Amino acid sequence: PKDIDLDLLSEEQLLATRIGDLPISIEGTWLEECVKELYAELDAKGLVFHPECYLADEWLTPEGEVAIGIPFYLAHPALIRLERRMMLEAEGEGKLWCMQLLRHEAGHAFSYAYNLHKRRQWQKVFGSSKEKYGNTYKFKPYSKSYVRHLDGFYAQYHPDEDFVETFAVWLTPDADWQKKYQGWKALDKLQFVDGLMSSIKGVKPLKPRGKKLWHHKNLTITLEKYYKKRYRYEEEEFPDFHDVQLEKIFTALTDEEWWAFKKDRRKNKEIMTAQEFIREHSKNILNSIDRCTGERKYIISDLLKNIALRAKQLHMIVSQPPAVALMQLSVYVTSLTMNYIHTGWLRGTRHRT
């Protein structure tokens, strides 16, 4: 396996390779510089604990452990390209994003290394670390009770995440959090973290080392199977998630048919594109579903925008009576919203392997 040259492998050959056989490491790559920068930031705060970092199947700091897992695909350009192609983006690609995630995971590591989450004052500020993690979470986008570090208002997910996101903001050089969060309730949390970290300056951790779970070297799965599993788990994030249902409501045109349709529309505007149809009825659909379900309007609005965008990408038109199309569209969006309310997922359940 050490003789494998990832730059010379075709995509087919790369997908057939087991993750554990990939000749990759943090050392000698841009990731090593990011880890060194994390340690320098900790040193600048007077913190002596440097969490070990290793390549894993995803970003993680396992519960109770103090080592940080970095996704293996970030260790080589060929793997980053493959990740982008298979999953649309490579989480943590680029120094800025990588450092944000490292600071976040470092917060978990510090919590476990010093048992910070077991302190009564910590629990008073953030809540119980024993609170169950849900499959997903609902957030208030305008809340000033939480810091904003990672996308998706992640601090609102769980008390542990609230702490580590606050820690990450506190650790970020030149964050100027005292000014940025002035007047926010989140400032109280930042000030608490500032005092908490002062209390462990120069103090060795209770647990300096931990298990490196899901280490890439122990993964015998091929890249092809790895991506199939991830796709099934994250299918809602992909553009084709709505395709099956949209094809029951609208008609998709080929590129040639689409251009002919656009040309003919200059004379005959009776037939609408699916995107125009969705936009025309979005307000009524949104208000109706909001009244029936009580779900927040921005959730329903984002859903309708994503459906309209996908209909545009598929070159869809309204070929059946508008009243029928409207009924089918309303039923579809309502069912997705109800699924989200009851399970946290649009599909209702997330496929697991």
Coordinates of C-alpha atoms in Angstrom, one line a residue:
P1 CA 0.0 0.0 0.0
K2 CA 2.9 2.4 0.7
D3 CA 3.7 2.2 -3.0
I4 CA 0.3 3.7 -4.0
D5 CA 0.6 7.0 -5.8
L6 CA -2.7 8.7 -5.3
D7 CA -2.0 11.2 -8.0
L8 CA -1.7 8.4 -10.6
L9 CA -4.8 6.5 -9.7
S10 CA -8.0 6.8 -11.7
E11 CA -11.2 7.6 -9.9
E12 CA -12.2 3.9 -10.3
Q13 CA -9.0 2.7 -8.8
L14 CA -9.2 5.2 -6.0
L15 CA -12.7 4.1 -5.1
A16 CA -11.6 0.5 -5.0
T17 CA -8.9 1.3 -2.4
R18 CA -9.4 0.6 1.2
I19 CA -9.2 3.7 3.5
G20 CA -6.7 1.9 5.7
D21 CA -4.4 1.3 2.7
L22 CA -4.2 5.0 1.8
P23 CA -0.6 6.3 2.2
I24 CA -1.5 9.4 4.1
S25 CA -0.6 11.2 7.3
I26 CA -0.9 14.6 9.0
E27 CA 2.9 15.0 9.0
G28 CA 4.3 16.9 6.0
T29 CA 1.0 18.3 4.9
W30 CA -0.9 21.5 5.3
L31 CA -2.8 19.9 8.1
E32 CA 0.4 19.8 10.2
E33 CA 0.7 23.5 10.0
C34 CA -2.9 23.9 11.1
V35 CA -2.3 21.7 14.1
K36 CA 0.8 23.6 15.0
E37 CA -1.2 26.9 14.8
L38 CA -3.8 25.4 17.1
Y39 CA -1.1 24.6 19.6
A40 CA 0.4 28.1 19.3
E41 CA -3.1 29.6 20.0
L42 CA -3.4 27.4 23.1
D43 CA 0.1 28.4 24.3
A44 CA -0.8 32.1 23.8
K45 CA -3.6 31.6 26.3
G46 CA -1.3 29.8 28.8
L47 CA -2.9 26.4 28.2
V48 CA -0.4 23.6 28.4
F49 CA -2.7 20.8 27.1
H50 CA -2.2 20.0 23.4
P51 CA -4.8 17.5 22.2
E52 CA -3.3 14.9 19.9
C53 CA -4.6 14.9 16.3
Y54 CA -5.0 12.0 14.0
L55 CA -6.7 11.0 10.7
A56 CA -10.2 9.6 11.1
D57 CA -13.3 9.0 9.0
E58 CA -14.8 12.4 9.9
W59 CA -14.3 15.4 12.2
L60 CA -14.8 14.1 15.8
T61 CA -13.7 14.1 19.4
P62 CA -15.3 10.9 20.7
E63 CA -17.3 11.4 24.0
G64 CA -14.9 11.1 26.9
E65 CA -11.8 11.1 24.7
V66 CA -9.2 13.8 24.3
A67 CA -7.8 13.2 20.8
I68 CA -9.1 15.1 17.8
G69 CA -10.0 13.2 14.6
I70 CA -9.5 15.0 11.3
P71 CA -11.1 13.6 8.1
F72 CA -8.6 11.5 6.2
Y73 CA -9.6 13.1 2.9
L74 CA -8.0 16.4 3.9
A75 CA -4.5 14.8 3.9
H76 CA -4.1 14.6 0.1
P77 CA -5.3 16.8 -2.8
A78 CA -6.6 13.8 -4.8
L79 CA -8.8 12.8 -1.8
I80 CA -10.1 16.3 -1.4
R81 CA -11.1 16.4 -5.1
L82 CA -12.8 13.0 -4.7
E83 CA -14.6 14.2 -1.6
R84 CA -15.8 17.3 -3.4
R85 CA -17.1 15.3 -6.3
M86 CA -18.9 12.7 -4.2
M87 CA -20.2 14.9 -1.4
L88 CA -20.3 18.4 -3.1
E89 CA -17.8 19.9 -0.6
A90 CA -14.9 18.8 1.5
E91 CA -15.6 19.9 5.1
G92 CA -12.6 21.7 6.6
E93 CA -10.9 22.4 3.2
G94 CA -8.8 25.5 3.4
K95 CA -6.9 26.9 6.4
L96 CA -9.7 29.2 7.7
W97 CA -12.4 26.4 7.8
C98 CA -10.0 23.9 9.2
M99 CA -8.9 26.1 12.0
Q100 CA -12.6 26.8 12.9
L101 CA -13.2 23.1 13.2
L102 CA -10.0 22.4 15.1
R103 CA -10.9 25.1 17.7
H104 CA -14.3 23.5 18.0
E105 CA -13.0 20.0 18.5
A106 CA -10.3 21.3 20.9
G107 CA -13.2 22.6 23.1
H108 CA -14.5 19.0 23.4
A109 CA -11.0 17.7 24.2
F110 CA -10.5 20.3 26.9
S111 CA -13.9 19.5 28.4
Y112 CA -13.0 15.8 28.7
A113 CA -9.3 16.3 29.7
Y114 CA -10.2 18.5 32.7
N115 CA -13.8 17.2 33.3
L116 CA -15.0 20.8 32.9
H117 CA -18.5 19.6 31.9
K118 CA -18.9 18.0 35.4
R119 CA -18.4 21.3 37.2
R120 CA -21.6 22.7 38.7
Q121 CA -20.9 26.2 37.5
W122 CA -20.4 24.9 33.9
Q123 CA -23.8 23.2 34.2
K124 CA -25.4 26.3 35.5
V125 CA -24.2 28.2 32.4
F126 CA -24.5 25.7 29.6
G127 CA -26.9 23.0 31.0
S128 CA -26.4 19.3 31.6
S129 CA -23.8 17.5 29.4
K130 CA -25.9 14.3 30.0
E131 CA -28.7 15.7 27.9
K132 CA -29.4 13.4 25.0
Y133 CA -28.1 14.4 21.6
G134 CA -31.0 14.5 19.1
N135 CA -30.7 13.3 15.5
T136 CA -31.1 17.0 14.6
Y137 CA -32.0 20.2 16.3
K138 CA -34.1 23.3 15.8
F139 CA -32.5 26.7 16.2
K140 CA -33.5 30.3 16.6
P141 CA -31.5 32.2 14.0
Y142 CA -31.8 35.5 15.8
S143 CA -31.0 34.4 19.3
K144 CA -28.3 36.3 21.1
S145 CA -27.9 33.7 23.8
Y146 CA -25.4 31.8 21.7
V147 CA -22.2 32.6 19.9
R148 CA -21.9 32.1 16.1
H149 CA -18.9 30.1 15.1
L150 CA -19.7 27.2 12.8
D151 CA -22.5 27.5 10.3
G152 CA -25.9 26.2 11.2
F153 CA -26.1 27.9 14.6
Y154 CA -24.4 24.8 16.0
A155 CA -24.1 26.2 19.5
Q156 CA -27.9 25.6 19.9
Y157 CA -27.6 21.8 19.3
H158 CA -26.6 20.7 22.8
P159 CA -25.0 22.0 26.0
D160 CA -21.7 20.5 25.0
E161 CA -21.8 22.2 21.7
D162 CA -22.8 25.5 23.3
F163 CA -19.6 25.3 25.4
V164 CA -17.2 24.2 22.6
E165 CA -18.5 26.9 20.2
T166 CA -18.1 29.5 23.0
F167 CA -14.6 28.1 23.6
A168 CA -13.8 28.3 19.9
V169 CA -14.8 32.0 19.7
W170 CA -12.8 32.7 22.9
L171 CA -9.7 31.0 21.4
T172 CA -9.8 32.6 18.0
P173 CA -7.1 35.3 17.7
D174 CA -8.3 38.8 17.2
A175 CA -11.9 37.7 17.6
D176 CA -12.6 40.8 19.7
W177 CA -15.5 38.9 21.3
Q178 CA -15.9 41.5 24.1
K179 CA -17.0 44.1 21.5
K180 CA -18.7 41.8 19.0
Y181 CA -21.0 40.3 21.6
Q182 CA -21.6 43.4 23.6
G183 CA -25.2 43.4 24.7
W184 CA -25.7 39.7 24.0
K185 CA -26.5 37.1 26.6
A186 CA -23.7 35.0 24.9
L187 CA -21.2 37.5 26.4
D188 CA -21.8 36.1 29.8
K189 CA -20.9 32.7 28.5
L190 CA -17.7 34.0 26.9
Q191 CA -16.7 35.7 30.2
F192 CA -17.4 32.5 32.0
V193 CA -15.1 30.6 29.6
D194 CA -12.5 33.2 30.0
G195 CA -12.5 32.8 33.8
L196 CA -12.7 29.0 33.5
M197 CA -9.6 28.8 31.2
S198 CA -7.7 31.1 33.5
S199 CA -8.3 28.6 36.3
I200 CA -6.5 25.9 34.3
K201 CA -3.6 28.0 33.0
G202 CA -0.4 26.0 33.4
V203 CA -2.4 23.0 34.8
K204 CA -1.7 19.6 33.4
P205 CA -4.8 17.7 32.2
L206 CA -6.4 14.9 34.3
K207 CA -6.5 12.9 31.1
P208 CA -3.7 13.8 28.8
R209 CA -4.2 11.0 26.2
G210 CA -7.1 9.1 24.9
K211 CA -8.2 6.5 22.4
K212 CA -8.0 7.4 18.7
L213 CA -11.3 5.9 17.7
W214 CA -12.1 5.4 14.0
H215 CA -8.5 5.9 13.1
H216 CA -8.2 5.8 9.3
K217 CA -5.6 3.0 9.5
N218 CA -8.2 0.7 11.1
L219 CA -10.8 1.3 8.4
T220 CA -11.0 -1.7 6.0
I221 CA -13.9 -0.3 4.0
T222 CA -13.2 0.8 0.4
L223 CA -13.7 4.4 -0.6
E224 CA -16.6 3.3 -2.8
K225 CA -18.5 1.7 0.1
Y226 CA -17.6 4.6 2.4
Y227 CA -19.2 7.1 0.0
K228 CA -22.3 4.9 -0.6
K229 CA -22.9 4.8 3.2
R230 CA -22.4 8.5 3.6
Y231 CA -24.7 9.3 0.6
R232 CA -27.5 7.2 2.1
Y233 CA -27.0 9.0 5.4
E234 CA -26.8 12.5 4.0
E235 CA -29.1 12.2 1.0
E236 CA -31.2 15.2 2.0
E237 CA -28.2 17.4 1.4
F238 CA -28.0 16.4 -2.3
P239 CA -29.8 18.3 -5.2
D240 CA -31.5 15.1 -6.4
F241 CA -33.4 14.5 -3.1
H242 CA -36.6 15.9 -4.6
D243 CA -36.4 14.4 -8.1
V244 CA -38.7 11.5 -7.7
Q245 CA -41.6 13.5 -6.4
L246 CA -41.0 16.5 -8.7
E247 CA -41.2 14.2 -11.7
K248 CA -44.7 13.1 -10.5
I249 CA -45.9 16.8 -10.4
F250 CA -44.1 18.4 -13.3
T251 CA -42.5 17.4 -16.6
A252 CA -38.8 17.5 -17.2
L253 CA -37.6 18.6 -20.6
T254 CA -34.3 17.7 -22.4
D255 CA -31.9 20.5 -23.1
E256 CA -33.2 20.6 -26.7
E257 CA -36.8 20.6 -25.7
W258 CA -36.1 23.3 -23.1
W259 CA -34.6 25.7 -25.6
A260 CA -37.5 25.1 -28.0
F261 CA -39.9 25.7 -25.1
K262 CA -38.2 29.0 -24.2
K263 CA -38.3 30.1 -27.8
D264 CA -41.9 29.3 -28.2
R265 CA -42.8 31.0 -24.9
R266 CA -42.2 34.4 -26.5
K267 CA -45.4 33.8 -28.4
N268 CA -47.3 31.6 -26.0
K269 CA -47.0 32.2 -22.3
E270 CA -49.8 29.9 -21.2
I271 CA -47.4 27.1 -20.1
M272 CA -45.4 28.0 -17.0
T273 CA -42.1 26.8 -15.9
A274 CA -42.2 24.8 -12.7
Q275 CA -40.0 27.4 -11.0
E276 CA -42.4 30.2 -11.9
F277 CA -45.3 28.1 -10.7
I278 CA -43.7 27.4 -7.4
R279 CA -42.7 31.0 -6.9
E280 CA -46.2 32.2 -7.8
H281 CA -47.9 29.9 -5.2
S282 CA -45.1 29.9 -2.5
K283 CA -46.7 32.6 -0.3
N284 CA -50.1 30.8 -0.1
I285 CA -48.5 27.4 0.4
L286 CA -46.2 28.8 3.1
N287 CA -49.0 30.5 5.0
S288 CA -51.3 27.5 4.8
I289 CA -48.6 25.1 6.1
D290 CA -47.6 27.5 8.8
R291 CA -51.2 27.8 10.0
C292 CA -51.7 24.0 9.9
T293 CA -48.3 22.9 11.4
G294 CA -47.0 25.8 13.4
E295 CA -43.6 25.3 11.8
R296 CA -41.4 28.4 11.5
K297 CA -41.9 30.2 8.2
Y298 CA -38.2 30.3 7.3
I299 CA -37.9 26.5 7.4
I300 CA -40.9 26.2 4.9
S301 CA -39.6 29.1 2.8
D302 CA -36.1 27.5 2.5
L303 CA -37.7 24.2 1.5
L304 CA -39.8 25.9 -1.2
K305 CA -36.7 27.8 -2.6
N306 CA -34.7 24.5 -2.8
I307 CA -37.6 22.8 -4.6
A308 CA -37.9 25.7 -7.0
L309 CA -34.2 25.7 -7.7
R310 CA -34.2 22.0 -8.4
A311 CA -37.2 22.3 -10.7
K312 CA -35.2 24.9 -12.7
Q313 CA -32.1 22.7 -12.9
L314 CA -34.3 19.9 -14.3
H315 CA -35.9 22.2 -16.9
M316 CA -39.4 21.4 -15.6
I317 CA -42.7 22.8 -16.8
V318 CA -46.3 22.5 -15.7
S319 CA -48.0 20.1 -18.1
Q320 CA -51.1 19.2 -16.1
P321 CA -54.0 21.3 -14.9
P322 CA -52.5 24.0 -12.5
A323 CA -55.0 23.1 -9.8
V324 CA -53.9 19.5 -9.8
A325 CA -50.2 20.5 -9.8
L326 CA -50.8 22.9 -6.9
M327 CA -52.6 20.3 -4.9
Q328 CA -49.8 17.8 -5.4
L329 CA -47.1 20.3 -4.6
S330 CA -48.9 21.4 -1.4
V331 CA -49.3 17.8 -0.3
Y332 CA -45.6 17.1 -0.9
V333 CA -44.3 20.2 0.9
T334 CA -46.7 19.6 3.8
S335 CA -45.6 15.9 4.2
L336 CA -41.9 17.0 4.2
T337 CA -42.7 19.6 6.8
M338 CA -44.6 17.2 9.0
N339 CA -41.7 14.7 8.7
Y340 CA -39.3 17.4 9.8
I341 CA -41.5 18.3 12.8
H342 CA -41.8 14.8 14.1
T343 CA -38.3 13.3 13.2
G344 CA -36.0 16.2 12.3
W345 CA -35.5 14.8 8.8
L346 CA -37.5 15.7 5.7
R347 CA -37.8 12.1 4.6
G348 CA -39.1 11.1 8.0
T349 CA -36.3 8.6 8.8
R350 CA -32.7 8.7 7.9
H351 CA -31.5 5.5 6.2
R352 CA -28.8 3.7 8.2
T353 CA -26.6 0.9 7.4

